[in-house]
mmCIF file of C-alpha atoms in Angstrom:
data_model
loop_
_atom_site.group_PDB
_atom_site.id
_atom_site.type_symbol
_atom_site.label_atom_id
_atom_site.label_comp_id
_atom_site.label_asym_id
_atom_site.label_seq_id
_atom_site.Cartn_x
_atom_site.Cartn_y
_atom_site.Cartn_z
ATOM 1 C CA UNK A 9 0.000 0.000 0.000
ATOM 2 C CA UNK A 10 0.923 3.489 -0.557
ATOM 3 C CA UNK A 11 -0.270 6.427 0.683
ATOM 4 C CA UNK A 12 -3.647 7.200 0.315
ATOM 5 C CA UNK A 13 -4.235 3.369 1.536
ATOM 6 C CA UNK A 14 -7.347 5.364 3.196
ATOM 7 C CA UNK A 15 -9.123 5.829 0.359
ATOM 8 C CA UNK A 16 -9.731 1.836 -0.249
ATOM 9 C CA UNK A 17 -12.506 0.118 0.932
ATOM 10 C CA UNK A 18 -11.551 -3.137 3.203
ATOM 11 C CA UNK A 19 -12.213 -5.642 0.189
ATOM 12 C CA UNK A 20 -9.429 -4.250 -1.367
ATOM 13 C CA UNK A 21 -7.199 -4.378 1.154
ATOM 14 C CA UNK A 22 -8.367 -8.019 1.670
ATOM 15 C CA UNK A 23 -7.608 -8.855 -2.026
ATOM 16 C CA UNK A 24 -3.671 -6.836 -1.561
ATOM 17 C CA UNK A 25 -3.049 -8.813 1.456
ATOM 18 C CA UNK A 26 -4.459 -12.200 0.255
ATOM 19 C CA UNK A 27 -2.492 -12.102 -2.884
ATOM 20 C CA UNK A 28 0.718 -12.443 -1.036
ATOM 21 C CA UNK A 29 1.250 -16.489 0.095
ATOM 22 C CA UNK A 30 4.518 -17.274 0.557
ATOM 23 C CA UNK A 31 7.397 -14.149 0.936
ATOM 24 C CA UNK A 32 7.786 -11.269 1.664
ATOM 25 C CA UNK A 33 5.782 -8.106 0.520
ATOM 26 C CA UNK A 34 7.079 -4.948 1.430
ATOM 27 C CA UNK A 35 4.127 -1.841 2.422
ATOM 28 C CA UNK A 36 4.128 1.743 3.153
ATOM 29 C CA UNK A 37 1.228 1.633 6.010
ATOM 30 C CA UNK A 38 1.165 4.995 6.775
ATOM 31 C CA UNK A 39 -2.017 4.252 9.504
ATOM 32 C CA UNK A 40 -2.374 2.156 12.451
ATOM 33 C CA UNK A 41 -5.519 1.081 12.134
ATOM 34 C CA UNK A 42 -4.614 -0.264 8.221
ATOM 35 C CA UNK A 43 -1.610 -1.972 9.672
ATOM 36 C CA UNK A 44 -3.907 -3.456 11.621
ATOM 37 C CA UNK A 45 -6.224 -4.589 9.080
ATOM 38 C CA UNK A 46 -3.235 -6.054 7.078
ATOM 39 C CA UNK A 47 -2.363 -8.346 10.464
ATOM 40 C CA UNK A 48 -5.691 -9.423 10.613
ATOM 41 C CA UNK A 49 -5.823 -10.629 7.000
ATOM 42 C CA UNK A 50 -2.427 -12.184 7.154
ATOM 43 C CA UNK A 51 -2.830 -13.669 10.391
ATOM 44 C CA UNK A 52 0.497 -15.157 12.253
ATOM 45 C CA UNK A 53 2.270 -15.180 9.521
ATOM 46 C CA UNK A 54 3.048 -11.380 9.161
ATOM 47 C CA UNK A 55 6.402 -9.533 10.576
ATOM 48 C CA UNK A 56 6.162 -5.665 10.528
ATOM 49 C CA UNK A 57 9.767 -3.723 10.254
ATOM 50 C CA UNK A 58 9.971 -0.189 11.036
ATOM 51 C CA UNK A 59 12.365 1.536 8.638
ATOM 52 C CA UNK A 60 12.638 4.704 10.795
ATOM 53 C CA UNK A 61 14.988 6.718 9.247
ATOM 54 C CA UNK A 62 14.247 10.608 9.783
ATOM 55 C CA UNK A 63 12.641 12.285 7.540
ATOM 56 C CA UNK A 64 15.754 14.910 7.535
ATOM 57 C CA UNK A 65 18.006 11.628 6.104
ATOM 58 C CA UNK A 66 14.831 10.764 3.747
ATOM 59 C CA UNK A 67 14.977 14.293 2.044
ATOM 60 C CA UNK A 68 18.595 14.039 1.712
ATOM 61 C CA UNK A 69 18.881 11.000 -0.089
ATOM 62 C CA UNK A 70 15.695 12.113 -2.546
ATOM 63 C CA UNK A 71 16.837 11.888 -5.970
ATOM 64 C CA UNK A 72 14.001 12.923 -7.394
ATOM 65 C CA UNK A 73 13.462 15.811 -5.659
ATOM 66 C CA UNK A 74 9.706 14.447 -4.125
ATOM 67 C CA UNK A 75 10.385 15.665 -0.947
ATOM 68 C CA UNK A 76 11.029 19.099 -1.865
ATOM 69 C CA UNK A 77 7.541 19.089 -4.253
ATOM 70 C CA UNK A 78 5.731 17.690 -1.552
ATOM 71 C CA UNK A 79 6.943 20.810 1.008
ATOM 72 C CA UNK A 80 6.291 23.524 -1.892
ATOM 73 C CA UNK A 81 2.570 22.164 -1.975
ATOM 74 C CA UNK A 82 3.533 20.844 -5.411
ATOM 75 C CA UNK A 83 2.714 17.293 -4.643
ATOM 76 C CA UNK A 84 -0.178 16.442 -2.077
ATOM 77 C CA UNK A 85 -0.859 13.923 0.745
ATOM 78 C CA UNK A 86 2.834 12.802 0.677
ATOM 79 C CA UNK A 87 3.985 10.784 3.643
ATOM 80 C CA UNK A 88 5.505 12.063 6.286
ATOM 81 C CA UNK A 89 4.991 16.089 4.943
ATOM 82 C CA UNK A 90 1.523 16.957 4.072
ATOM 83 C CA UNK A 91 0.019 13.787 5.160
ATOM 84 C CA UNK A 92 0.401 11.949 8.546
ATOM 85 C CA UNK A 93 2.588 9.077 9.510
ATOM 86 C CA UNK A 94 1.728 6.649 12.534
ATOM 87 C CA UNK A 95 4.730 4.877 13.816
ATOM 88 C CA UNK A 96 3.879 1.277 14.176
ATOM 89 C CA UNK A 97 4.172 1.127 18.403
ATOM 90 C CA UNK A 98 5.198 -2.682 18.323
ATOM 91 C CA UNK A 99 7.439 -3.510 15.200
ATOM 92 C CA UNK A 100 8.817 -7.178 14.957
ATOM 93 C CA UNK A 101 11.970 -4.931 14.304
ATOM 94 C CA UNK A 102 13.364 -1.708 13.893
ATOM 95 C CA UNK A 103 15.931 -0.359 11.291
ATOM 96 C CA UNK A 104 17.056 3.142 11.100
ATOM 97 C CA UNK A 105 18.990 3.201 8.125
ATOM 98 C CA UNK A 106 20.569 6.645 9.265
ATOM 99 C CA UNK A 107 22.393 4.595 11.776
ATOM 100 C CA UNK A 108 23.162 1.592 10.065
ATOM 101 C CA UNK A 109 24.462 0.233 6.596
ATOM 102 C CA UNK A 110 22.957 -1.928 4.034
ATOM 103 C CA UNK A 111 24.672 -4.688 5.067
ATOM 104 C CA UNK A 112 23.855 -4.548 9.097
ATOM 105 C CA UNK A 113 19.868 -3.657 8.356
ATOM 106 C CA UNK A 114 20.109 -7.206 5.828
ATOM 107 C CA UNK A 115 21.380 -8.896 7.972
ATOM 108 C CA UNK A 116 18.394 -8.151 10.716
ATOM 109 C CA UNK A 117 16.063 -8.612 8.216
ATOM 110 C CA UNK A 118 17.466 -12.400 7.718
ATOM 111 C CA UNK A 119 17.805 -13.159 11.630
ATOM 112 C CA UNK A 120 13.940 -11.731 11.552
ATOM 113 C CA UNK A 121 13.105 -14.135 8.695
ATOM 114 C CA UNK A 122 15.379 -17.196 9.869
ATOM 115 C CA UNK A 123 13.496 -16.779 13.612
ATOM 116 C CA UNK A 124 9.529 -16.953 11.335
ATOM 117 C CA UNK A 125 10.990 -20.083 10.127
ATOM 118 C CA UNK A 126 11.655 -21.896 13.406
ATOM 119 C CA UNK A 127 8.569 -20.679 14.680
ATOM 120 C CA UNK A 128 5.781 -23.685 15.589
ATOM 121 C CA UNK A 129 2.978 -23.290 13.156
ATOM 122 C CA UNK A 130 -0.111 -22.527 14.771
ATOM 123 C CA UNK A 131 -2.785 -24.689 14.099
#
């Protein structure tokens, strides 16, 4: 999901979410409560990372220059500037990217992935 996730109804959500089987599906859930809807539709099986890099590092790294249209009013509802941003309050893990390198945040990612795997299934 992007932003603007607000503006579908919950049976499209529902079809997003059910799509994904097996992997991993990375989402920009800019709301609690649609993070929340995504758990419930996934069920057990879902891990939610926080990339939490400030927005300071975000706009400095912007190659496009989005950032800078989205605080000149040029683009609307963007993440973050003109449109909110819940931080998830219990993330399966963290990774501010400001603070760490490609290689450390991977490597959480994997020991996040390799601990789903070892995990009883719930029946």
């Amino acid at each position: 999901m992007v932003a603007g996730s607000r503006k579908k109804s919950g049976a499209q959500h529902r079809r997003a979410f059910t799509s994904v089987e097996d992997g991993v599906h990375g989402a920009c859930i800019p709301y609690a409560s649609d993070r929340l809807l995504a758990k419930e539709i996934i069920g057990t099986g879902m891990r939610e990372v926080y990339v939490s890099t400030p927005i300071e590092e975000c706009e400095k790294r912007d190659p496009k220059g989005l950032y800078k249209l989205a605080r000149t009013g040029t683009i609307v509802s963007f993440t973050g500037i003109s449109a909110p941003y819940e931080p998830p309050l219990t993330p399966d893990l963290v990774l501010d990217t400001s603070t760490l390198d490609i290689r450390q945040c991977l490597r959480s990612l994997l020991t996040l992935l390799d601990q789903f795997n070892h995990e009883p299934v719930a029946s």
